[in-house]
DNA sequence: ATAATCCTTCCAGTCACGGGAAGGTCAACC
DNA sequence: GGTTGACCTTCCCGTGACTGGAAGGATTAT
């Protein structure tokens, strides 16, 4: 398989696939013409990575997940720990966004939103002093 | 004022302040020795930017907010529109995180988390097929 | 033969900084 | 007046996870 087929079948851009090879996530073979020759197993890994990325795992987490995936002697506890850490990380991010939203919403609520210049959003950002 | 004082009073790292000058957010004066000479107005702007960044606005949004802040003929509607767009952007991000969390939580729930290798998280990532 | 579509590598840019090197300046102290 | 230490400056590289584009080689179709 050439890169374009793998791109279509994995849903990942060819550029991304090359990048994943560059950082050692996959190691496709090479044909005599220098083209990457992907096996089904490469495609499989790419789809795996694509789904993990889609769940927000970082590349390094994907690397660890892939290693666990390929380790038949793994303990599911290790996978679960990784996943739960990621869930917590997402929870943290959501909380942060919620806090920012709450603050900004308070400012927005007080803003007339007309053609006059007075704006509590700006005065709020300026420190509320002037 | 030298950069360290401004850093302390604005809560921003000196590195960040230099960066903000580089991208044209602030334009401090320069002393004969080449040192940046910050006015109170620079400090004020930096604090403004710091708060805006703290609410998740991008640098370009901060630039627009600053411009509105300094435009006495602004319409508060413009500020409000910017803020509301940002609120929506955050809402989108939260929804995305929530969706990822929900999917991952489903996978985690099925995982024994013991020393056996069987793991629905991994099979889920692998496409659920094998 | 030629044109279109692939493929390759390499370089540069994104965003918002942070780390660290090399070197100039200033204030205090002895 | 010399020296230390704390400042300041610019410059370049690195981050994460790609994306865009240029330059050039290979393959396929007509």
PDB file of C-alpha atoms (C1' of nucleotides) in Angstrom:
ATOM      1  CA  UNK A   1       0.000   0.000   0.000  1.00  0.00           C
ATOM      2  CA  UNK A   2       1.189   3.474  -0.811  1.00  0.00           C
ATOM      3  CA  UNK A   3       0.693   6.399   1.474  1.00  0.00           C
ATOM      4  CA  UNK A   4      -2.408   7.744  -0.188  1.00  0.00           C
ATOM      5  CA  UNK A   5      -4.335   4.506   0.242  1.00  0.00           C
ATOM      6  CA  UNK A   6      -3.298   4.344   3.867  1.00  0.00           C
ATOM      7  CA  UNK A   7      -4.316   7.954   4.319  1.00  0.00           C
ATOM      8  CA  UNK A   8      -7.760   7.250   2.921  1.00  0.00           C
ATOM      9  CA  UNK A   9      -8.265   4.067   4.853  1.00  0.00           C
ATOM     10  CA  UNK A  10      -6.982   5.450   8.155  1.00  0.00           C
ATOM     11  CA  UNK A  11      -8.566   8.845   7.793  1.00  0.00           C
ATOM     12  CA  UNK A  12      -5.241  10.528   8.521  1.00  0.00           C
ATOM     13  CA  UNK A  13      -3.562  13.012   6.160  1.00  0.00           C
ATOM     14  CA  UNK A  14      -0.483  11.723   4.366  1.00  0.00           C
ATOM     15  CA  UNK A  15       1.522  14.498   5.988  1.00  0.00           C
ATOM     16  CA  UNK A  16       0.550  13.241   9.400  1.00  0.00           C
ATOM     17  CA  UNK A  17       1.489   9.684   8.523  1.00  0.00           C
ATOM     18  CA  UNK A  18       4.938  10.816   7.418  1.00  0.00           C
ATOM     19  CA  UNK A  19       5.232  12.726  10.650  1.00  0.00           C
ATOM     20  CA  UNK A  20       4.276   9.660  12.658  1.00  0.00           C
ATOM     21  CA  UNK A  21       6.995   7.720  10.930  1.00  0.00           C
ATOM     22  CA  UNK A  22       9.484  10.495  11.595  1.00  0.00           C
ATOM     23  CA  UNK A  23       8.831  10.355  15.324  1.00  0.00           C
ATOM     24  CA  UNK A  24       8.943   6.576  15.333  1.00  0.00           C
ATOM     25  CA  UNK A  25       5.307   5.684  15.910  1.00  0.00           C
ATOM     26  CA  UNK A  26       5.283   3.480  12.825  1.00  0.00           C
ATOM     27  CA  UNK A  27       8.011   1.911  10.716  1.00  0.00           C
ATOM     28  CA  UNK A  28       6.671   1.127   7.265  1.00  0.00           C
ATOM     29  CA  UNK A  29       8.859  -0.809   4.836  1.00  0.00           C
ATOM     30  CA  UNK A  30      10.359   0.798   1.756  1.00  0.00           C
ATOM     31  CA  UNK A  31      10.052  -0.292  -1.838  1.00  0.00           C
ATOM     32  CA  UNK A  32      12.911  -0.257  -4.359  1.00  0.00           C
ATOM     33  CA  UNK A  33      11.645   3.094  -5.627  1.00  0.00           C
ATOM     34  CA  UNK A  34      11.929   4.668  -2.188  1.00  0.00           C
ATOM     35  CA  UNK A  35       8.188   4.692  -1.643  1.00  0.00           C
ATOM     36  CA  UNK A  36       6.847   3.703   1.753  1.00  0.00           C
ATOM     37  CA  UNK A  37       5.289   0.237   1.600  1.00  0.00           C
ATOM     38  CA  UNK A  38       2.642  -0.030   4.285  1.00  0.00           C
ATOM     39  CA  UNK A  39       1.475  -3.351   5.645  1.00  0.00           C
ATOM     40  CA  UNK A  40      -1.951  -4.009   7.059  1.00  0.00           C
ATOM     41  CA  UNK A  41      -0.367  -3.844  10.494  1.00  0.00           C
ATOM     42  CA  UNK A  42       0.830  -0.310   9.795  1.00  0.00           C
ATOM     43  CA  UNK A  43      -2.635   0.693   8.743  1.00  0.00           C
ATOM     44  CA  UNK A  44      -3.990  -0.917  11.871  1.00  0.00           C
ATOM     45  CA  UNK A  45      -1.618   1.036  14.071  1.00  0.00           C
ATOM     46  CA  UNK A  46      -2.432   4.277  12.324  1.00  0.00           C
ATOM     47  CA  UNK A  47      -6.133   3.751  12.841  1.00  0.00           C
ATOM     48  CA  UNK A  48      -5.385   2.983  16.490  1.00  0.00           C
ATOM     49  CA  UNK A  49      -3.398   6.188  16.861  1.00  0.00           C
ATOM     50  CA  UNK A  50      -6.069   8.142  15.046  1.00  0.00           C
ATOM     51  CA  UNK A  51      -8.718   6.995  17.495  1.00  0.00           C
ATOM     52  CA  UNK A  52      -6.510   7.652  20.491  1.00  0.00           C
ATOM     53  CA  UNK A  53      -5.753  11.150  19.191  1.00  0.00           C
ATOM     54  CA  UNK A  54      -9.447  11.628  18.662  1.00  0.00           C
ATOM     55  CA  UNK A  55      -9.950  10.978  22.354  1.00  0.00           C
ATOM     56  CA  UNK A  56      -7.420  13.658  23.146  1.00  0.00           C
ATOM     57  CA  UNK A  57      -4.440  11.509  24.070  1.00  0.00           C
ATOM     58  CA  UNK A  58      -1.109  13.185  23.374  1.00  0.00           C
ATOM     59  CA  UNK A  59       1.357  11.633  20.990  1.00  0.00           C
ATOM     60  CA  UNK A  60       3.442  10.349  23.884  1.00  0.00           C
ATOM     61  CA  UNK A  61       0.384   8.781  25.448  1.00  0.00           C
ATOM     62  CA  UNK A  62      -0.402   7.218  22.097  1.00  0.00           C
ATOM     63  CA  UNK A  63       3.100   5.821  22.030  1.00  0.00           C
ATOM     64  CA  UNK A  64       2.568   4.220  25.435  1.00  0.00           C
ATOM     65  CA  UNK A  65      -0.861   2.945  24.452  1.00  0.00           C
ATOM     66  CA  UNK A  66       0.577   1.403  21.306  1.00  0.00           C
ATOM     67  CA  UNK A  67       3.329  -0.247  23.334  1.00  0.00           C
ATOM     68  CA  UNK A  68       0.732  -1.671  25.708  1.00  0.00           C
ATOM     69  CA  UNK A  69      -1.394  -2.746  22.784  1.00  0.00           C
ATOM     70  CA  UNK A  70       1.490  -4.716  21.355  1.00  0.00           C
ATOM     71  CA  UNK A  71       2.580  -6.154  24.675  1.00  0.00           C
ATOM     72  CA  UNK A  72       0.647  -9.346  25.131  1.00  0.00           C
ATOM     73  CA  UNK A  73       1.863  -9.570  28.715  1.00  0.00           C
ATOM     74  CA  UNK A  74       0.472  -6.156  29.635  1.00  0.00           C
ATOM     75  CA  UNK A  75      -1.704  -5.628  32.670  1.00  0.00           C
ATOM     76  CA  UNK A  76      -4.997  -3.968  31.871  1.00  0.00           C
ATOM     77  CA  UNK A  77      -4.430  -1.929  35.032  1.00  0.00           C
ATOM     78  CA  UNK A  78      -1.663  -0.038  33.237  1.00  0.00           C
ATOM     79  CA  UNK A  79      -3.964   0.864  30.381  1.00  0.00           C
ATOM     80  CA  UNK A  80      -6.707   1.861  32.753  1.00  0.00           C
ATOM     81  CA  UNK A  81      -4.349   4.065  34.766  1.00  0.00           C
ATOM     82  CA  UNK A  82      -3.301   5.884  31.604  1.00  0.00           C
ATOM     83  CA  UNK A  83      -6.896   6.371  30.554  1.00  0.00           C
ATOM     84  CA  UNK A  84      -7.990   7.570  33.966  1.00  0.00           C
ATOM     85  CA  UNK A  85      -5.139  10.036  34.159  1.00  0.00           C
ATOM     86  CA  UNK A  86      -6.286  11.390  30.831  1.00  0.00           C
ATOM     87  CA  UNK A  87      -9.873  11.616  32.037  1.00  0.00           C
ATOM     88  CA  UNK A  88      -8.681  13.662  34.976  1.00  0.00           C
ATOM     89  CA  UNK A  89      -6.624  15.892  32.742  1.00  0.00           C
ATOM     90  CA  UNK A  90      -9.698  16.573  30.637  1.00  0.00           C
ATOM     91  CA  UNK A  91     -11.700  17.229  33.754  1.00  0.00           C
ATOM     92  CA  UNK A  92      -9.143  19.812  34.793  1.00  0.00           C
ATOM     93  CA  UNK A  93      -9.300  21.518  31.424  1.00  0.00           C
ATOM     94  CA  UNK A  94     -13.062  21.614  31.509  1.00  0.00           C
ATOM     95  CA  UNK A  95     -13.015  23.130  34.975  1.00  0.00           C
ATOM     96  CA  UNK A  96     -10.562  25.764  33.790  1.00  0.00           C
ATOM     97  CA  UNK A  97     -12.713  26.623  30.797  1.00  0.00           C
ATOM     98  CA  UNK A  98     -15.822  26.735  32.966  1.00  0.00           C
ATOM     99  CA  UNK A  99     -14.136  29.155  35.360  1.00  0.00           C
ATOM    100  CA  UNK A 100     -13.038  31.410  32.526  1.00  0.00           C
ATOM    101  CA  UNK A 101     -16.510  31.253  31.035  1.00  0.00           C
ATOM    102  CA  UNK A 102     -18.142  32.158  34.310  1.00  0.00           C
ATOM    103  CA  UNK A 103     -15.943  35.210  34.766  1.00  0.00           C
ATOM    104  CA  UNK A 104     -16.376  36.380  31.212  1.00  0.00           C
ATOM    105  CA  UNK A 105     -20.116  35.781  31.289  1.00  0.00           C
ATOM    106  CA  UNK A 106     -20.392  38.022  34.323  1.00  0.00           C
ATOM    107  CA  UNK A 107     -18.652  40.768  32.410  1.00  0.00           C
ATOM    108  CA  UNK A 108     -20.718  40.214  29.284  1.00  0.00           C
ATOM    109  CA  UNK A 109     -23.961  40.317  31.212  1.00  0.00           C
ATOM    110  CA  UNK A 110     -23.259  43.861  32.332  1.00  0.00           C
ATOM    111  CA  UNK A 111     -22.439  45.094  28.843  1.00  0.00           C
ATOM    112  CA  UNK A 112     -25.124  47.009  26.982  1.00  0.00           C
ATOM    113  CA  UNK A 113     -23.788  45.958  23.592  1.00  0.00           C
ATOM    114  CA  UNK A 114     -24.893  49.124  21.850  1.00  0.00           C
ATOM    115  CA  UNK A 115     -23.060  51.933  20.067  1.00  0.00           C
ATOM    116  CA  UNK A 116     -21.960  53.679  23.224  1.00  0.00           C
ATOM    117  CA  UNK A 117     -18.379  53.241  24.397  1.00  0.00           C
ATOM    118  CA  UNK A 118     -19.053  52.358  28.048  1.00  0.00           C
ATOM    119  CA  UNK A 119     -18.166  48.722  28.500  1.00  0.00           C
ATOM    120  CA  UNK A 120     -17.808  46.760  31.712  1.00  0.00           C
ATOM    121  CA  UNK A 121     -15.920  44.056  29.831  1.00  0.00           C
ATOM    122  CA  UNK A 122     -13.106  46.476  29.107  1.00  0.00           C
ATOM    123  CA  UNK A 123     -13.150  48.055  32.530  1.00  0.00           C
ATOM    124  CA  UNK A 124     -13.149  44.585  34.036  1.00  0.00           C
ATOM    125  CA  UNK A 125     -10.087  43.639  32.001  1.00  0.00           C
ATOM    126  CA  UNK A 126      -8.465  46.936  32.917  1.00  0.00           C
ATOM    127  CA  UNK A 127      -8.690  46.033  36.570  1.00  0.00           C
ATOM    128  CA  UNK A 128     -12.047  47.476  37.354  1.00  0.00           C
ATOM    129  CA  UNK A 129     -10.423  50.680  38.488  1.00  0.00           C
ATOM    130  CA  UNK A 130     -10.991  53.149  35.613  1.00  0.00           C
TER     131      UNK A 130
ATOM    132  CA  UNK B   1      10.476  51.314  35.350  1.00  0.00           C
ATOM    133  CA  UNK B   2      12.708  48.454  34.305  1.00  0.00           C
ATOM    134  CA  UNK B   3      11.405  45.158  33.104  1.00  0.00           C
ATOM    135  CA  UNK B   4      11.693  43.339  36.395  1.00  0.00           C
ATOM    136  CA  UNK B   5       9.501  45.803  38.221  1.00  0.00           C
ATOM    137  CA  UNK B   6       6.931  45.631  35.461  1.00  0.00           C
ATOM    138  CA  UNK B   7       7.095  41.852  35.562  1.00  0.00           C
ATOM    139  CA  UNK B   8       6.426  41.838  39.285  1.00  0.00           C
ATOM    140  CA  UNK B   9       3.666  44.394  39.140  1.00  0.00           C
ATOM    141  CA  UNK B  10       1.923  42.882  36.121  1.00  0.00           C
ATOM    142  CA  UNK B  11       2.423  39.281  37.148  1.00  0.00           C
ATOM    143  CA  UNK B  12       3.874  38.466  33.729  1.00  0.00           C
ATOM    144  CA  UNK B  13       7.326  36.939  33.209  1.00  0.00           C
ATOM    145  CA  UNK B  14       9.944  39.285  31.760  1.00  0.00           C
ATOM    146  CA  UNK B  15      10.288  36.917  28.814  1.00  0.00           C
ATOM    147  CA  UNK B  16       6.626  37.310  28.040  1.00  0.00           C
ATOM    148  CA  UNK B  17       6.834  41.078  28.237  1.00  0.00           C
ATOM    149  CA  UNK B  18       9.709  41.123  25.752  1.00  0.00           C
ATOM    150  CA  UNK B  19       7.694  38.859  23.513  1.00  0.00           C
ATOM    151  CA  UNK B  20       4.700  41.184  23.698  1.00  0.00           C
ATOM    152  CA  UNK B  21       6.896  44.042  22.626  1.00  0.00           C
ATOM    153  CA  UNK B  22       8.319  41.968  19.795  1.00  0.00           C
ATOM    154  CA  UNK B  23       4.849  41.298  18.394  1.00  0.00           C
ATOM    155  CA  UNK B  24       3.842  44.904  18.848  1.00  0.00           C
ATOM    156  CA  UNK B  25       1.375  44.669  21.722  1.00  0.00           C
ATOM    157  CA  UNK B  26       3.298  47.278  23.686  1.00  0.00           C
ATOM    158  CA  UNK B  27       5.901  49.872  22.748  1.00  0.00           C
ATOM    159  CA  UNK B  28       7.928  50.814  25.797  1.00  0.00           C
ATOM    160  CA  UNK B  29      10.444  53.640  25.528  1.00  0.00           C
ATOM    161  CA  UNK B  30      14.173  53.038  25.648  1.00  0.00           C
ATOM    162  CA  UNK B  31      16.727  54.607  27.948  1.00  0.00           C
ATOM    163  CA  UNK B  32      20.172  55.752  26.855  1.00  0.00           C
ATOM    164  CA  UNK B  33      21.599  52.452  28.098  1.00  0.00           C
ATOM    165  CA  UNK B  34      19.288  50.459  25.823  1.00  0.00           C
ATOM    166  CA  UNK B  35      17.076  49.324  28.685  1.00  0.00           C
ATOM    167  CA  UNK B  36      13.347  49.356  28.183  1.00  0.00           C
ATOM    168  CA  UNK B  37      11.750  52.225  30.079  1.00  0.00           C
ATOM    169  CA  UNK B  38       8.168  51.314  30.920  1.00  0.00           C
ATOM    170  CA  UNK B  39       5.541  53.938  31.667  1.00  0.00           C
ATOM    171  CA  UNK B  40       2.555  53.381  33.880  1.00  0.00           C
ATOM    172  CA  UNK B  41       0.483  53.069  30.714  1.00  0.00           C
ATOM    173  CA  UNK B  42       2.644  50.153  29.563  1.00  0.00           C
ATOM    174  CA  UNK B  43       2.159  48.450  32.886  1.00  0.00           C
ATOM    175  CA  UNK B  44      -1.545  49.085  32.601  1.00  0.00           C
ATOM    176  CA  UNK B  45      -1.699  47.509  29.161  1.00  0.00           C
ATOM    177  CA  UNK B  46       0.291  44.519  30.289  1.00  0.00           C
ATOM    178  CA  UNK B  47      -2.049  43.931  33.194  1.00  0.00           C
ATOM    179  CA  UNK B  48      -4.952  44.226  30.762  1.00  0.00           C
ATOM    180  CA  UNK B  49      -3.409  41.659  28.440  1.00  0.00           C
ATOM    181  CA  UNK B  50      -2.620  39.399  31.346  1.00  0.00           C
ATOM    182  CA  UNK B  51      -6.238  39.361  32.439  1.00  0.00           C
ATOM    183  CA  UNK B  52      -7.494  38.827  28.912  1.00  0.00           C
ATOM    184  CA  UNK B  53      -5.072  35.929  28.452  1.00  0.00           C
ATOM    185  CA  UNK B  54      -6.255  34.558  31.765  1.00  0.00           C
ATOM    186  CA  UNK B  55      -9.760  34.433  30.317  1.00  0.00           C
ATOM    187  CA  UNK B  56      -8.456  32.437  27.379  1.00  0.00           C
ATOM    188  CA  UNK B  57      -8.400  35.126  24.711  1.00  0.00           C
ATOM    189  CA  UNK B  58      -5.751  34.550  22.059  1.00  0.00           C
ATOM    190  CA  UNK B  59      -3.038  37.085  21.482  1.00  0.00           C
ATOM    191  CA  UNK B  60      -4.817  38.410  18.397  1.00  0.00           C
ATOM    192  CA  UNK B  61      -8.022  38.800  20.359  1.00  0.00           C
ATOM    193  CA  UNK B  62      -6.052  40.628  23.037  1.00  0.00           C
ATOM    194  CA  UNK B  63      -4.726  42.922  20.344  1.00  0.00           C
ATOM    195  CA  UNK B  64      -8.259  43.730  19.223  1.00  0.00           C
ATOM    196  CA  UNK B  65      -9.434  44.173  22.786  1.00  0.00           C
ATOM    197  CA  UNK B  66      -6.560  46.549  23.464  1.00  0.00           C
ATOM    198  CA  UNK B  67      -7.411  48.536  20.341  1.00  0.00           C
ATOM    199  CA  UNK B  68     -11.027  48.790  21.471  1.00  0.00           C
ATOM    200  CA  UNK B  69      -9.891  49.714  24.958  1.00  0.00           C
ATOM    201  CA  UNK B  70      -7.889  52.600  23.579  1.00  0.00           C
ATOM    202  CA  UNK B  71     -10.542  53.708  21.139  1.00  0.00           C
ATOM    203  CA  UNK B  72     -12.749  56.124  22.991  1.00  0.00           C
ATOM    204  CA  UNK B  73     -15.210  56.083  20.118  1.00  0.00           C
ATOM    205  CA  UNK B  74     -15.695  52.313  20.297  1.00  0.00           C
ATOM    206  CA  UNK B  75     -19.101  50.734  20.424  1.00  0.00           C
ATOM    207  CA  UNK B  76     -19.549  48.403  23.368  1.00  0.00           C
ATOM    208  CA  UNK B  77     -21.339  46.099  20.909  1.00  0.00           C
ATOM    209  CA  UNK B  78     -17.994  45.349  19.260  1.00  0.00           C
ATOM    210  CA  UNK B  79     -16.455  44.354  22.558  1.00  0.00           C
ATOM    211  CA  UNK B  80     -19.457  42.280  23.463  1.00  0.00           C
ATOM    212  CA  UNK B  81     -19.397  40.492  20.108  1.00  0.00           C
ATOM    213  CA  UNK B  82     -15.756  39.564  20.613  1.00  0.00           C
ATOM    214  CA  UNK B  83     -16.452  38.309  24.104  1.00  0.00           C
ATOM    215  CA  UNK B  84     -19.474  36.319  23.040  1.00  0.00           C
ATOM    216  CA  UNK B  85     -17.593  34.712  20.191  1.00  0.00           C
ATOM    217  CA  UNK B  86     -14.986  33.659  22.705  1.00  0.00           C
ATOM    218  CA  UNK B  87     -17.631  32.291  25.031  1.00  0.00           C
ATOM    219  CA  UNK B  88     -18.965  30.197  22.181  1.00  0.00           C
ATOM    220  CA  UNK B  89     -15.496  29.002  21.311  1.00  0.00           C
ATOM    221  CA  UNK B  90     -15.023  27.858  24.896  1.00  0.00           C
ATOM    222  CA  UNK B  91     -18.421  26.211  24.824  1.00  0.00           C
ATOM    223  CA  UNK B  92     -17.369  24.280  21.741  1.00  0.00           C
ATOM    224  CA  UNK B  93     -14.163  23.155  23.387  1.00  0.00           C
ATOM    225  CA  UNK B  94     -15.996  22.032  26.486  1.00  0.00           C
ATOM    226  CA  UNK B  95     -18.460  20.063  24.390  1.00  0.00           C
ATOM    227  CA  UNK B  96     -15.601  18.408  22.548  1.00  0.00           C
ATOM    228  CA  UNK B  97     -13.885  17.479  25.790  1.00  0.00           C
ATOM    229  CA  UNK B  98     -17.141  16.188  27.232  1.00  0.00           C
ATOM    230  CA  UNK B  99     -17.693  13.995  24.190  1.00  0.00           C
ATOM    231  CA  UNK B 100     -14.182  12.584  24.415  1.00  0.00           C
ATOM    232  CA  UNK B 101     -14.630  12.000  28.109  1.00  0.00           C
ATOM    233  CA  UNK B 102     -17.910  10.185  27.595  1.00  0.00           C
ATOM    234  CA  UNK B 103     -16.406   7.837  25.022  1.00  0.00           C
ATOM    235  CA  UNK B 104     -13.335   7.155  27.079  1.00  0.00           C
ATOM    236  CA  UNK B 105     -15.337   6.647  30.239  1.00  0.00           C
ATOM    237  CA  UNK B 106     -17.395   3.999  28.505  1.00  0.00           C
ATOM    238  CA  UNK B 107     -14.231   2.156  27.616  1.00  0.00           C
ATOM    239  CA  UNK B 108     -12.753   2.575  31.081  1.00  0.00           C
ATOM    240  CA  UNK B 109     -15.874   1.291  32.745  1.00  0.00           C
ATOM    241  CA  UNK B 110     -15.503  -2.038  30.991  1.00  0.00           C
ATOM    242  CA  UNK B 111     -11.867  -2.465  31.937  1.00  0.00           C
ATOM    243  CA  UNK B 112     -11.060  -4.756  34.828  1.00  0.00           C
ATOM    244  CA  UNK B 113      -7.885  -2.884  35.671  1.00  0.00           C
ATOM    245  CA  UNK B 114      -6.082  -5.929  37.001  1.00  0.00           C
ATOM    246  CA  UNK B 115      -2.953  -7.820  35.959  1.00  0.00           C
ATOM    247  CA  UNK B 116      -4.617  -9.642  33.085  1.00  0.00           C
ATOM    248  CA  UNK B 117      -4.012  -8.399  29.540  1.00  0.00           C
ATOM    249  CA  UNK B 118      -7.629  -8.281  28.331  1.00  0.00           C
ATOM    250  CA  UNK B 119      -8.560  -4.661  27.955  1.00  0.00           C
ATOM    251  CA  UNK B 120     -11.609  -3.159  26.279  1.00  0.00           C
ATOM    252  CA  UNK B 121      -9.872   0.204  26.148  1.00  0.00           C
ATOM    253  CA  UNK B 122      -7.274  -1.186  23.793  1.00  0.00           C
ATOM    254  CA  UNK B 123      -9.724  -3.199  21.757  1.00  0.00           C
ATOM    255  CA  UNK B 124     -11.909  -0.136  21.526  1.00  0.00           C
ATOM    256  CA  UNK B 125      -9.018   1.906  20.211  1.00  0.00           C
ATOM    257  CA  UNK B 126      -8.124  -0.881  17.824  1.00  0.00           C
ATOM    258  CA  UNK B 127     -11.540  -0.622  16.229  1.00  0.00           C
ATOM    259  CA  UNK B 128     -13.404  -3.055  18.404  1.00  0.00           C
ATOM    260  CA  UNK B 129     -12.776  -5.784  15.914  1.00  0.00           C
ATOM    261  CA  UNK B 130      -9.992  -7.886  17.465  1.00  0.00           C
TER     262      UNK B 130
ATOM    263  C1'  DA C   1       6.091  11.251 -25.760  1.00  0.00           C
ATOM    264  C1'  DT C   2       3.698  13.613 -22.659  1.00  0.00           C
ATOM    265  C1'  DA C   3       0.684  14.875 -19.057  1.00  0.00           C
ATOM    266  C1'  DA C   4      -1.281  13.912 -14.710  1.00  0.00           C
ATOM    267  C1'  DT C   5      -0.816  11.970 -10.598  1.00  0.00           C
ATOM    268  C1'  DC C   6       1.650  10.082  -7.516  1.00  0.00           C
ATOM    269  C1'  DC C   7       5.850   9.840  -4.400  1.00  0.00           C
ATOM    270  C1'  DT C   8      10.153  11.669  -1.933  1.00  0.00           C
ATOM    271  C1'  DT C   9      12.849  15.020   1.157  1.00  0.00           C
ATOM    272  C1'  DC C  10      13.590  19.387   3.142  1.00  0.00           C
ATOM    273  C1'  DC C  11      12.523  23.893   4.911  1.00  0.00           C
ATOM    274  C1'  DA C  12       9.551  27.054   7.110  1.00  0.00           C
ATOM    275  C1'  DG C  13       5.531  28.429   9.697  1.00  0.00           C
ATOM    276  C1'  DT C  14       1.995  27.881  13.305  1.00  0.00           C
ATOM    277  C1'  DC C  15       0.969  29.608  18.857  1.00  0.00           C
ATOM    278  C1'  DA C  16       2.681  31.624  22.891  1.00  0.00           C
ATOM    279  C1'  DC C  17       6.014  31.529  24.954  1.00  0.00           C
ATOM    280  C1'  DG C  18      10.537  29.377  27.962  1.00  0.00           C
ATOM    281  C1'  DG C  19      15.568  28.195  28.440  1.00  0.00           C
ATOM    282  C1'  DG C  20      19.932  29.490  28.101  1.00  0.00           C
ATOM    283  C1'  DA C  21      24.203  31.627  26.125  1.00  0.00           C
ATOM    284  C1'  DA C  22      27.079  35.692  25.363  1.00  0.00           C
ATOM    285  C1'  DG C  23      27.810  40.029  26.565  1.00  0.00           C
ATOM    286  C1'  DG C  24      26.749  45.093  28.274  1.00  0.00           C
ATOM    287  C1'  DT C  25      25.244  48.087  32.585  1.00  0.00           C
ATOM    288  C1'  DC C  26      24.494  49.499  37.129  1.00  0.00           C
ATOM    289  C1'  DA C  27      24.607  49.820  42.255  1.00  0.00           C
ATOM    290  C1'  DA C  28      26.846  48.610  46.304  1.00  0.00           C
ATOM    291  C1'  DC C  29      30.602  47.495  49.000  1.00  0.00           C
ATOM    292  C1'  DC C  30      35.487  47.319  50.486  1.00  0.00           C
TER     293       DC C  30
ATOM    294  C1'  DG D   1      39.116  52.037  42.042  1.00  0.00           C
ATOM    295  C1'  DG D   2      38.167  47.356  41.676  1.00  0.00           C
ATOM    296  C1'  DT D   3      35.026  43.675  42.202  1.00  0.00           C
ATOM    297  C1'  DT D   4      31.008  41.341  42.905  1.00  0.00           C
ATOM    298  C1'  DG D   5      26.276  40.429  41.956  1.00  0.00           C
ATOM    299  C1'  DA D   6      22.105  41.657  40.105  1.00  0.00           C
ATOM    300  C1'  DC D   7      20.321  43.472  36.485  1.00  0.00           C
ATOM    301  C1'  DC D   8      19.692  44.302  31.378  1.00  0.00           C
ATOM    302  C1'  DT D   9      20.234  43.284  26.207  1.00  0.00           C
ATOM    303  C1'  DT D  10      19.889  40.338  21.849  1.00  0.00           C
ATOM    304  C1'  DC D  11      20.011  35.929  19.665  1.00  0.00           C
ATOM    305  C1'  DC D  12      18.921  31.299  18.792  1.00  0.00           C
ATOM    306  C1'  DC D  13      16.785  26.897  19.826  1.00  0.00           C
ATOM    307  C1'  DG D  14      12.960  24.006  21.577  1.00  0.00           C
ATOM    308  C1'  DT D  15       8.111  22.950  22.617  1.00  0.00           C
ATOM    309  C1'  DG D  16       3.359  19.893  20.203  1.00  0.00           C
ATOM    310  C1'  DA D  17       1.464  18.221  16.486  1.00  0.00           C
ATOM    311  C1'  DC D  18       1.188  19.067  12.733  1.00  0.00           C
ATOM    312  C1'  DT D  19       0.471  21.973   7.806  1.00  0.00           C
ATOM    313  C1'  DG D  20       2.016  24.215   3.535  1.00  0.00           C
ATOM    314  C1'  DG D  21       4.859  24.463  -0.128  1.00  0.00           C
ATOM    315  C1'  DA D  22       8.985  23.931  -3.086  1.00  0.00           C
ATOM    316  C1'  DA D  23      12.004  21.002  -5.818  1.00  0.00           C
ATOM    317  C1'  DG D  24      12.576  16.959  -7.908  1.00  0.00           C
ATOM    318  C1'  DG D  25      11.975  11.690  -8.944  1.00  0.00           C
ATOM    319  C1'  DA D  26       8.516   7.624 -10.159  1.00  0.00           C
ATOM    320  C1'  DT D  27       4.492   5.706 -12.033  1.00  0.00           C
ATOM    321  C1'  DT D  28       0.429   5.465 -14.765  1.00  0.00           C
ATOM    322  C1'  DA D  29      -2.630   6.726 -18.530  1.00  0.00           C
ATOM    323  C1'  DT D  30      -3.323   8.412 -22.920  1.00  0.00           C
TER     324       DT D  30
END
